[in-house]
PDB file of C-alpha atoms in Angstrom:
ATOM      1  CA  MET A   1       5.565 -34.232  -9.619  1.00  0.00           C
ATOM      2  CA  ALA A   2       5.226 -36.270 -12.804  1.00  0.00           C
ATOM      3  CA  ARG A   3       2.789 -39.158 -12.717  1.00  0.00           C
ATOM      4  CA  GLY A   4       1.798 -41.743 -15.265  1.00  0.00           C
ATOM      5  CA  PRO A   5      -1.601 -43.330 -15.786  1.00  0.00           C
ATOM      6  CA  ARG A   6      -3.671 -44.012 -12.683  1.00  0.00           C
ATOM      7  CA  GLY A   7      -1.397 -41.862 -10.538  1.00  0.00           C
ATOM      8  CA  ARG A   8       1.713 -44.081 -10.823  1.00  0.00           C
ATOM      9  CA  ARG A   9       4.954 -42.161 -10.612  1.00  0.00           C
ATOM     10  CA  SER A  10       7.148 -42.113 -13.716  1.00  0.00           C
ATOM     11  CA  PRO A  11      10.762 -43.291 -13.404  1.00  0.00           C
ATOM     12  CA  ASP A  12      12.086 -39.737 -13.892  1.00  0.00           C
ATOM     13  CA  ALA A  13       9.863 -38.238 -11.229  1.00  0.00           C
ATOM     14  CA  GLY A  14      11.428 -36.725  -8.149  1.00  0.00           C
ATOM     15  CA  PRO A  15      10.410 -37.281  -4.528  1.00  0.00           C
ATOM     16  CA  THR A  16       6.737 -37.241  -3.745  1.00  0.00           C
ATOM     17  CA  ARG A  17       5.358 -33.756  -3.099  1.00  0.00           C
ATOM     18  CA  PRO A  18       1.856 -32.743  -1.947  1.00  0.00           C
ATOM     19  CA  ALA A  19      -0.620 -31.985  -4.725  1.00  0.00           C
ATOM     20  CA  VAL A  20      -2.395 -29.246  -2.782  1.00  0.00           C
ATOM     21  CA  ARG A  21      -0.921 -26.224  -1.113  1.00  0.00           C
ATOM     22  CA  ARG A  22      -0.527 -26.669   2.579  1.00  0.00           C
ATOM     23  CA  THR A  23      -1.386 -24.136   5.258  1.00  0.00           C
ATOM     24  CA  PRO A  24       1.536 -22.011   6.530  1.00  0.00           C
ATOM     25  CA  VAL A  25       3.009 -23.573   9.656  1.00  0.00           C
ATOM     26  CA  PRO A  26       4.565 -21.429  12.404  1.00  0.00           C
ATOM     27  CA  ARG A  27       8.257 -22.024  12.831  1.00  0.00           C
ATOM     28  CA  ASP A  28      11.186 -20.344  14.532  1.00  0.00           C
ATOM     29  CA  ASP A  29      13.805 -19.979  11.805  1.00  0.00           C
ATOM     30  CA  GLY A  30      15.496 -16.603  11.675  1.00  0.00           C
ATOM     31  CA  PHE A  31      12.893 -13.874  11.322  1.00  0.00           C
ATOM     32  CA  ASP A  32      10.476 -15.992   9.245  1.00  0.00           C
ATOM     33  CA  GLY A  33       7.488 -16.362  11.508  1.00  0.00           C
ATOM     34  CA  PHE A  34       5.569 -18.432   8.975  1.00  0.00           C
ATOM     35  CA  ASP A  35       7.038 -20.652   6.317  1.00  0.00           C
ATOM     36  CA  GLY A  36       4.294 -21.531   3.887  1.00  0.00           C
ATOM     37  CA  VAL A  37       4.578 -22.962   0.416  1.00  0.00           C
ATOM     38  CA  ASP A  38       2.141 -20.576  -1.184  1.00  0.00           C
ATOM     39  CA  GLY A  39       3.408 -17.885  -3.524  1.00  0.00           C
ATOM     40  CA  PRO A  40       6.711 -17.677  -5.412  1.00  0.00           C
ATOM     41  CA  ASP A  41       8.548 -19.742  -2.796  1.00  0.00           C
ATOM     42  CA  GLU A  42       6.736 -22.867  -3.945  1.00  0.00           C
ATOM     43  CA  PRO A  43       7.544 -23.772  -7.553  1.00  0.00           C
ATOM     44  CA  ASP A  44       4.848 -25.294  -9.653  1.00  0.00           C
ATOM     45  CA  GLU A  45       4.898 -28.966 -10.340  1.00  0.00           C
ATOM     46  CA  PRO A  46       6.817 -29.960 -13.459  1.00  0.00           C
ATOM     47  CA  ASP A  47       4.611 -29.379 -16.440  1.00  0.00           C
ATOM     48  CA  THR A  48       5.618 -32.487 -18.345  1.00  0.00           C
ATOM     49  CA  VAL A  49       3.868 -35.773 -17.700  1.00  0.00           C
ATOM     50  CA  ALA A  50       4.278 -39.131 -19.346  1.00  0.00           C
ATOM     51  CA  GLY A  51       2.016 -39.118 -22.384  1.00  0.00           C
ATOM     52  CA  GLY A  52       0.127 -36.065 -21.141  1.00  0.00           C
ATOM     53  CA  ARG A  53      -2.437 -38.226 -19.321  1.00  0.00           C
ATOM     54  CA  GLY A  54      -3.603 -38.595 -15.770  1.00  0.00           C
ATOM     55  CA  GLY A  55      -5.350 -35.191 -15.598  1.00  0.00           C
ATOM     56  CA  HIS A  56      -2.065 -33.250 -15.472  1.00  0.00           C
ATOM     57  CA  ARG A  57      -1.252 -30.341 -17.731  1.00  0.00           C
ATOM     58  CA  THR A  58       1.497 -30.489 -20.309  1.00  0.00           C
ATOM     59  CA  GLY A  59       4.036 -27.782 -21.061  1.00  0.00           C
ATOM     60  CA  ARG A  60       7.763 -27.418 -21.367  1.00  0.00           C
ATOM     61  CA  ALA A  61       9.853 -30.551 -21.212  1.00  0.00           C
ATOM     62  CA  PRO A  62      12.417 -31.180 -18.487  1.00  0.00           C
ATOM     63  CA  PRO A  63      16.066 -30.505 -19.306  1.00  0.00           C
ATOM     64  CA  ALA A  64      17.624 -33.045 -21.616  1.00  0.00           C
ATOM     65  CA  ASP A  65      20.928 -32.769 -19.764  1.00  0.00           C
ATOM     66  CA  PRO A  66      20.918 -35.297 -16.894  1.00  0.00           C
ATOM     67  CA  GLY A  67      22.994 -32.941 -14.778  1.00  0.00           C
ATOM     68  CA  LEU A  68      20.516 -30.099 -15.187  1.00  0.00           C
ATOM     69  CA  ARG A  69      17.611 -32.437 -14.498  1.00  0.00           C
ATOM     70  CA  THR A  70      19.275 -33.599 -11.293  1.00  0.00           C
ATOM     71  CA  LEU A  71      19.971 -29.993 -10.290  1.00  0.00           C
ATOM     72  CA  LEU A  72      16.334 -29.078 -10.928  1.00  0.00           C
ATOM     73  CA  ARG A  73      15.099 -31.915  -8.724  1.00  0.00           C
ATOM     74  CA  ALA A  74      17.563 -30.963  -6.005  1.00  0.00           C
ATOM     75  CA  LEU A  75      16.383 -27.349  -6.077  1.00  0.00           C
ATOM     76  CA  LEU A  76      12.717 -28.341  -6.000  1.00  0.00           C
ATOM     77  CA  ASP A  77      13.314 -30.614  -3.014  1.00  0.00           C
ATOM     78  CA  LEU A  78      14.880 -27.835  -0.935  1.00  0.00           C
ATOM     79  CA  PRO A  79      12.764 -26.108   1.724  1.00  0.00           C
ATOM     80  CA  PRO A  80      11.320 -22.841   0.422  1.00  0.00           C
ATOM     81  CA  ALA A  81      13.505 -20.650   2.638  1.00  0.00           C
ATOM     82  CA  TYR A  82      16.678 -22.523   1.654  1.00  0.00           C
ATOM     83  CA  ARG A  83      15.804 -22.491  -2.044  1.00  0.00           C
ATOM     84  CA  ARG A  84      15.028 -18.780  -1.916  1.00  0.00           C
ATOM     85  CA  THR A  85      18.344 -18.002  -0.216  1.00  0.00           C
ATOM     86  CA  LEU A  86      20.339 -20.133  -2.644  1.00  0.00           C
ATOM     87  CA  LEU A  87      18.729 -18.616  -5.736  1.00  0.00           C
ATOM     88  CA  LEU A  88      19.163 -15.059  -4.488  1.00  0.00           C
ATOM     89  CA  TYR A  89      22.790 -15.499  -3.448  1.00  0.00           C
ATOM     90  CA  ASP A  90      24.184 -17.916  -6.032  1.00  0.00           C
ATOM     91  CA  GLY A  91      21.609 -17.379  -8.781  1.00  0.00           C
ATOM     92  CA  LEU A  92      21.181 -13.598  -8.835  1.00  0.00           C
ATOM     93  CA  GLY A  93      24.496 -12.683  -7.241  1.00  0.00           C
ATOM     94  CA  LEU A  94      23.242 -10.741  -4.221  1.00  0.00           C
ATOM     95  CA  ASP A  95      25.575 -10.426  -1.275  1.00  0.00           C
ATOM     96  CA  LEU A  96      24.721 -11.965   2.077  1.00  0.00           C
ATOM     97  CA  PRO A  97      23.229  -8.868   3.807  1.00  0.00           C
ATOM     98  CA  GLU A  98      21.007  -8.153   0.795  1.00  0.00           C
ATOM     99  CA  THR A  99      19.933 -11.794   0.667  1.00  0.00           C
ATOM    100  CA  ALA A 100      19.085 -11.675   4.372  1.00  0.00           C
ATOM    101  CA  ALA A 101      17.065  -8.493   3.843  1.00  0.00           C
ATOM    102  CA  GLU A 102      15.166  -9.959   0.882  1.00  0.00           C
ATOM    103  CA  THR A 103      14.334 -13.146   2.794  1.00  0.00           C
ATOM    104  CA  GLU A 104      13.452 -11.207   5.982  1.00  0.00           C
ATOM    105  CA  ALA A 105      16.000 -13.128   8.033  1.00  0.00           C
ATOM    106  CA  SER A 106      19.061 -12.232  10.037  1.00  0.00           C
ATOM    107  CA  THR A 107      22.453 -12.455   8.392  1.00  0.00           C
ATOM    108  CA  PRO A 108      23.561 -15.495  10.459  1.00  0.00           C
ATOM    109  CA  ALA A 109      20.287 -17.265   9.644  1.00  0.00           C
ATOM    110  CA  ALA A 110      20.730 -16.531   5.930  1.00  0.00           C
ATOM    111  CA  ALA A 111      24.313 -17.818   6.068  1.00  0.00           C
ATOM    112  CA  ASN A 112      23.202 -21.061   7.729  1.00  0.00           C
ATOM    113  CA  ARG A 113      20.442 -21.538   5.156  1.00  0.00           C
ATOM    114  CA  LEU A 114      22.919 -20.970   2.333  1.00  0.00           C
ATOM    115  CA  LEU A 115      25.398 -23.488   3.742  1.00  0.00           C
ATOM    116  CA  HIS A 116      22.732 -26.154   4.277  1.00  0.00           C
ATOM    117  CA  ALA A 117      21.235 -25.530   0.824  1.00  0.00           C
ATOM    118  CA  ARG A 118      24.635 -25.857  -0.852  1.00  0.00           C
ATOM    119  CA  GLU A 119      25.355 -29.021   1.088  1.00  0.00           C
ATOM    120  CA  ALA A 120      22.005 -30.563   0.132  1.00  0.00           C
ATOM    121  CA  VAL A 121      22.366 -29.663  -3.551  1.00  0.00           C
ATOM    122  CA  ALA A 122      25.992 -30.815  -3.707  1.00  0.00           C
ATOM    123  CA  PHE A 123      24.960 -34.126  -2.144  1.00  0.00           C
ATOM    124  CA  ARG A 124      22.451 -34.666  -4.960  1.00  0.00           C
ATOM    125  CA  VAL A 125      24.590 -33.327  -7.851  1.00  0.00           C
ATOM    126  CA  PRO A 126      27.954 -35.097  -8.273  1.00  0.00           C
ATOM    127  CA  GLU A 127      29.310 -32.244 -10.406  1.00  0.00           C
ATOM    128  CA  LEU A 128      28.929 -29.847  -7.485  1.00  0.00           C
ATOM    129  CA  ALA A 129      30.284 -32.322  -4.958  1.00  0.00           C
ATOM    130  CA  ALA A 130      33.593 -32.455  -6.815  1.00  0.00           C
ATOM    131  CA  VAL A 131      34.148 -28.691  -6.482  1.00  0.00           C
ATOM    132  CA  THR A 132      36.344 -27.465  -3.650  1.00  0.00           C
ATOM    133  CA  GLY A 133      36.014 -23.987  -2.213  1.00  0.00           C
ATOM    134  CA  PRO A 134      32.912 -21.856  -1.643  1.00  0.00           C
ATOM    135  CA  GLU A 135      33.776 -19.350  -4.394  1.00  0.00           C
ATOM    136  CA  ALA A 136      34.188 -22.036  -7.032  1.00  0.00           C
ATOM    137  CA  LEU A 137      30.977 -23.712  -5.872  1.00  0.00           C
ATOM    138  CA  SER A 138      29.091 -20.415  -6.055  1.00  0.00           C
ATOM    139  CA  ALA A 139      30.402 -19.695  -9.564  1.00  0.00           C
ATOM    140  CA  LEU A 140      29.472 -23.175 -10.785  1.00  0.00           C
ATOM    141  CA  LEU A 141      26.025 -22.939  -9.218  1.00  0.00           C
ATOM    142  CA  ARG A 142      25.416 -19.577 -10.866  1.00  0.00           C
ATOM    143  CA  ARG A 143      26.440 -20.919 -14.261  1.00  0.00           C
ATOM    144  CA  ARG A 144      24.369 -24.100 -13.965  1.00  0.00           C
ATOM    145  CA  ILE A 145      21.303 -22.231 -12.685  1.00  0.00           C
ATOM    146  CA  GLY A 146      21.617 -19.855 -15.647  1.00  0.00           C
ATOM    147  CA  GLU A 147      21.802 -22.821 -18.020  1.00  0.00           C
ATOM    148  CA  LEU A 148      18.774 -24.327 -16.315  1.00  0.00           C
ATOM    149  CA  ALA A 149      16.818 -21.113 -16.810  1.00  0.00           C
ATOM    150  CA  LEU A 150      17.736 -21.017 -20.512  1.00  0.00           C
ATOM    151  CA  VAL A 151      16.523 -24.539 -21.271  1.00  0.00           C
ATOM    152  CA  ASP A 152      13.302 -23.105 -22.762  1.00  0.00           C
ATOM    153  CA  PRO A 153      13.922 -19.466 -23.786  1.00  0.00           C
ATOM    154  CA  ARG A 154      10.189 -18.902 -24.369  1.00  0.00           C
ATOM    155  CA  THR A 155       9.476 -19.203 -20.661  1.00  0.00           C
ATOM    156  CA  VAL A 156      12.456 -17.181 -19.454  1.00  0.00           C
ATOM    157  CA  THR A 157      11.849 -13.657 -18.207  1.00  0.00           C
ATOM    158  CA  ARG A 158      14.864 -11.432 -18.524  1.00  0.00           C
ATOM    159  CA  LEU A 159      15.217  -9.881 -15.105  1.00  0.00           C
ATOM    160  CA  PRO A 160      17.324  -6.783 -14.487  1.00  0.00           C
ATOM    161  CA  GLY A 161      20.381  -6.992 -12.317  1.00  0.00           C
ATOM    162  CA  PRO A 162      20.259  -6.579  -8.536  1.00  0.00           C
ATOM    163  CA  ARG A 163      21.683  -3.053  -8.642  1.00  0.00           C
ATOM    164  CA  ARG A 164      19.077  -1.961 -11.170  1.00  0.00           C
ATOM    165  CA  VAL A 165      16.276  -3.515  -9.124  1.00  0.00           C
ATOM    166  CA  ARG A 166      17.469  -1.831  -5.940  1.00  0.00           C
ATOM    167  CA  THR A 167      17.974   1.504  -7.737  1.00  0.00           C
ATOM    168  CA  GLY A 168      14.463   1.318  -9.152  1.00  0.00           C
ATOM    169  CA  GLY A 169      13.027   0.527  -5.729  1.00  0.00           C
ATOM    170  CA  GLU A 170      14.877   3.413  -4.114  1.00  0.00           C
ATOM    171  CA  ARG A 171      13.714   5.754  -6.889  1.00  0.00           C
ATOM    172  CA  ARG A 172      10.095   4.726  -6.322  1.00  0.00           C
ATOM    173  CA  ASN A 173      10.521   5.263  -2.600  1.00  0.00           C
ATOM    174  CA  ARG A 174      11.860   8.775  -3.185  1.00  0.00           C
ATOM    175  CA  VAL A 175       8.997   9.607  -5.535  1.00  0.00           C
ATOM    176  CA  TRP A 176       6.373   8.411  -3.060  1.00  0.00           C
ATOM    177  CA  THR A 177       8.124  10.217  -0.196  1.00  0.00           C
ATOM    178  CA  ARG A 178       8.165  13.498  -2.115  1.00  0.00           C
ATOM    179  CA  ALA A 179       4.529  13.038  -3.071  1.00  0.00           C
ATOM    180  CA  ALA A 180       3.588  12.437   0.570  1.00  0.00           C
ATOM    181  CA  VAL A 181       5.560  15.502   1.725  1.00  0.00           C
ATOM    182  CA  THR A 182       3.953  17.649  -0.988  1.00  0.00           C
ATOM    183  CA  LEU A 183       0.472  16.470  -0.076  1.00  0.00           C
ATOM    184  CA  THR A 184       1.154  17.152   3.607  1.00  0.00           C
ATOM    185  CA  ALA A 185       2.398  20.672   2.793  1.00  0.00           C
ATOM    186  CA  VAL A 186      -0.724  21.363   0.716  1.00  0.00           C
ATOM    187  CA  ILE A 187      -2.974  20.199   3.546  1.00  0.00           C
ATOM    188  CA  VAL A 188      -1.082  22.325   6.096  1.00  0.00           C
ATOM    189  CA  GLY A 189      -1.252  25.387   3.819  1.00  0.00           C
ATOM    190  CA  ALA A 190      -4.974  24.949   3.223  1.00  0.00           C
ATOM    191  CA  THR A 191      -5.566  24.577   6.957  1.00  0.00           C
ATOM    192  CA  ALA A 192      -3.552  27.736   7.754  1.00  0.00           C
ATOM    193  CA  PHE A 193      -5.412  29.724   5.072  1.00  0.00           C
ATOM    194  CA  THR A 194      -8.758  28.568   6.435  1.00  0.00           C
ATOM    195  CA  LEU A 195      -7.818  29.503   9.998  1.00  0.00           C
ATOM    196  CA  SER A 196      -6.631  32.966   8.938  1.00  0.00           C
ATOM    197  CA  THR A 197      -9.700  33.825   6.867  1.00  0.00           C
ATOM    198  CA  ALA A 198     -12.442  32.193   8.909  1.00  0.00           C
ATOM    199  CA  PRO A 199     -14.590  34.494  11.182  1.00  0.00           C
ATOM    200  CA  THR A 200     -13.774  34.444  14.879  1.00  0.00           C
ATOM    201  CA  ARG A 201     -17.312  35.163  16.135  1.00  0.00           C
ATOM    202  CA  TYR A 202     -20.876  34.767  14.996  1.00  0.00           C
ATOM    203  CA  ILE A 203     -22.190  37.632  12.870  1.00  0.00           C
ATOM    204  CA  PRO A 204     -25.977  37.453  12.545  1.00  0.00           C
ATOM    205  CA  PRO A 205     -27.368  38.319   9.143  1.00  0.00           C
ATOM    206  CA  VAL A 206     -29.275  41.610   8.615  1.00  0.00           C
ATOM    207  CA  SER A 207     -33.023  41.095   8.493  1.00  0.00           C
ATOM    208  CA  PRO A 208     -34.676  42.308   5.295  1.00  0.00           C
ATOM    209  CA  GLY A 209     -36.747  45.539   5.632  1.00  0.00           C
ATOM    210  CA  GLN A 210     -40.527  45.742   5.066  1.00  0.00           C
ATOM    211  CA  ARG A 211     -43.138  48.545   4.927  1.00  0.00           C
ATOM    212  CA  ILE A 212     -45.464  49.139   7.921  1.00  0.00           C
ATOM    213  CA  GLY A 213     -48.447  51.471   8.430  1.00  0.00           C
ATOM    214  CA  GLY A 214     -50.429  53.208  11.226  1.00  0.00           C
ATOM    215  CA  VAL A 215     -47.407  54.812  12.882  1.00  0.00           C
ATOM    216  CA  PRO A 216     -47.203  58.680  12.999  1.00  0.00           C
ATOM    217  CA  LEU A 217     -44.206  60.446  11.607  1.00  0.00           C
ATOM    218  CA  ASN A 218     -41.444  61.437  13.982  1.00  0.00           C
ATOM    219  CA  SER A 219     -41.256  65.093  12.726  1.00  0.00           C
ATOM    220  CA  GLY A 220     -43.921  67.899  13.091  1.00  0.00           C
ATOM    221  CA  PRO A 221     -46.867  68.393  15.532  1.00  0.00           C
ATOM    222  CA  GLN A 222     -49.497  65.825  16.001  1.00  0.00           C
ATOM    223  CA  ARG A 223     -52.813  66.190  14.244  1.00  0.00           C
ATOM    224  CA  GLN A 224     -55.377  68.039  16.438  1.00  0.00           C
ATOM    225  CA  SER A 225     -58.795  66.668  17.130  1.00  0.00           C
ATOM    226  CA  GLU A 226     -62.020  68.697  16.877  1.00  0.00           C
ATOM    227  CA  GLU A 227     -62.017  69.409  20.623  1.00  0.00           C
ATOM    228  CA  ASP A 228     -58.472  70.692  20.415  1.00  0.00           C
ATOM    229  CA  VAL A 229     -59.344  72.956  17.510  1.00  0.00           C
ATOM    230  CA  GLU A 230     -62.395  74.412  19.317  1.00  0.00           C
ATOM    231  CA  LEU A 231     -60.450  75.049  22.507  1.00  0.00           C
ATOM    232  CA  HIS A 232     -57.634  76.682  20.605  1.00  0.00           C
ATOM    233  CA  ARG A 233     -60.065  78.964  18.795  1.00  0.00           C
ATOM    234  CA  LYS A 234     -61.755  79.977  22.070  1.00  0.00           C
ATOM    235  CA  LEU A 235     -58.468  80.858  23.693  1.00  0.00           C
ATOM    236  CA  LEU A 236     -57.494  83.024  20.785  1.00  0.00           C
ATOM    237  CA  ASN A 237     -60.808  84.891  20.695  1.00  0.00           C
ATOM    238  CA  GLU A 238     -61.179  85.565  24.419  1.00  0.00           C
ATOM    239  CA  PRO A 239     -57.728  85.639  25.926  1.00  0.00           C
ATOM    240  CA  ALA A 240     -58.532  88.131  28.712  1.00  0.00           C
ATOM    241  CA  HIS A 241     -62.306  87.674  29.154  1.00  0.00           C
ATOM    242  CA  GLY A 242     -62.356  84.294  30.647  1.00  0.00           C
ATOM    243  CA  PRO A 243     -63.202  83.366  34.208  1.00  0.00           C
ATOM    244  CA  GLU A 244     -61.519  85.223  37.044  1.00  0.00           C
ATOM    245  CA  ARG A 245     -59.352  82.286  37.809  1.00  0.00           C
ATOM    246  CA  LEU A 246     -57.753  82.674  34.434  1.00  0.00           C
ATOM    247  CA  VAL A 247     -57.252  86.487  34.580  1.00  0.00           C
ATOM    248  CA  PRO A 248     -55.150  87.821  37.442  1.00  0.00           C
ATOM    249  CA  GLU A 249     -56.312  90.947  39.305  1.00  0.00           C
ATOM    250  CA  PHE A 250     -53.830  93.641  40.235  1.00  0.00           C
ATOM    251  CA  ARG A 251     -54.655  95.439  43.470  1.00  0.00           C
TER     252      ARG A 251
END
């Protein structure tokens, strides 16, 4: 909205519009659950102000052509959903199902928005009101919107066509899908390899060996004590001269 000093509206200004962004309001219009003005659906206020005063920024000037200026005001005054549908269908050349998909609305809802948007713009622009037939109106709207976009070539972004945009989106989707499938296959393969090589039971580790002392060897006789040596010597020296109980008597 263009304002002069002390907030007075200039003669070329359009209808009054809020200076701050409003909170999205729930509404039942097609599949749009919320219809807010934030984001690309809400165009910025015209950058040109009378004399550049009043705290407003200055930028590109409005179209010098009165018809284009009237068309710009009519487009800015449309509801966001209607303006979006009109620009996608008549401005970019999308068909109705694609326009409905881009605006997240049903095809009948998109058709109704397009009809109401055309009617509102044609009511404001006499050049469009004189056209008969929807095809002629769509062609004229596309040409005039293109002229409106080329008013200041420095601010125009050359956008690719709808087929190129859709092809690029589908290509990105395929790339991400293949990447997700590849990552899933890698995870499944790593899991299968881990399950096949992992131990199925607990195997305790072998304790390290250490030297011990004071334990006799397992092979050979035990070491005899002094008593054992003396007894052994006595038995060898007197095998048959011991007590009678040790020597049998034959009768």
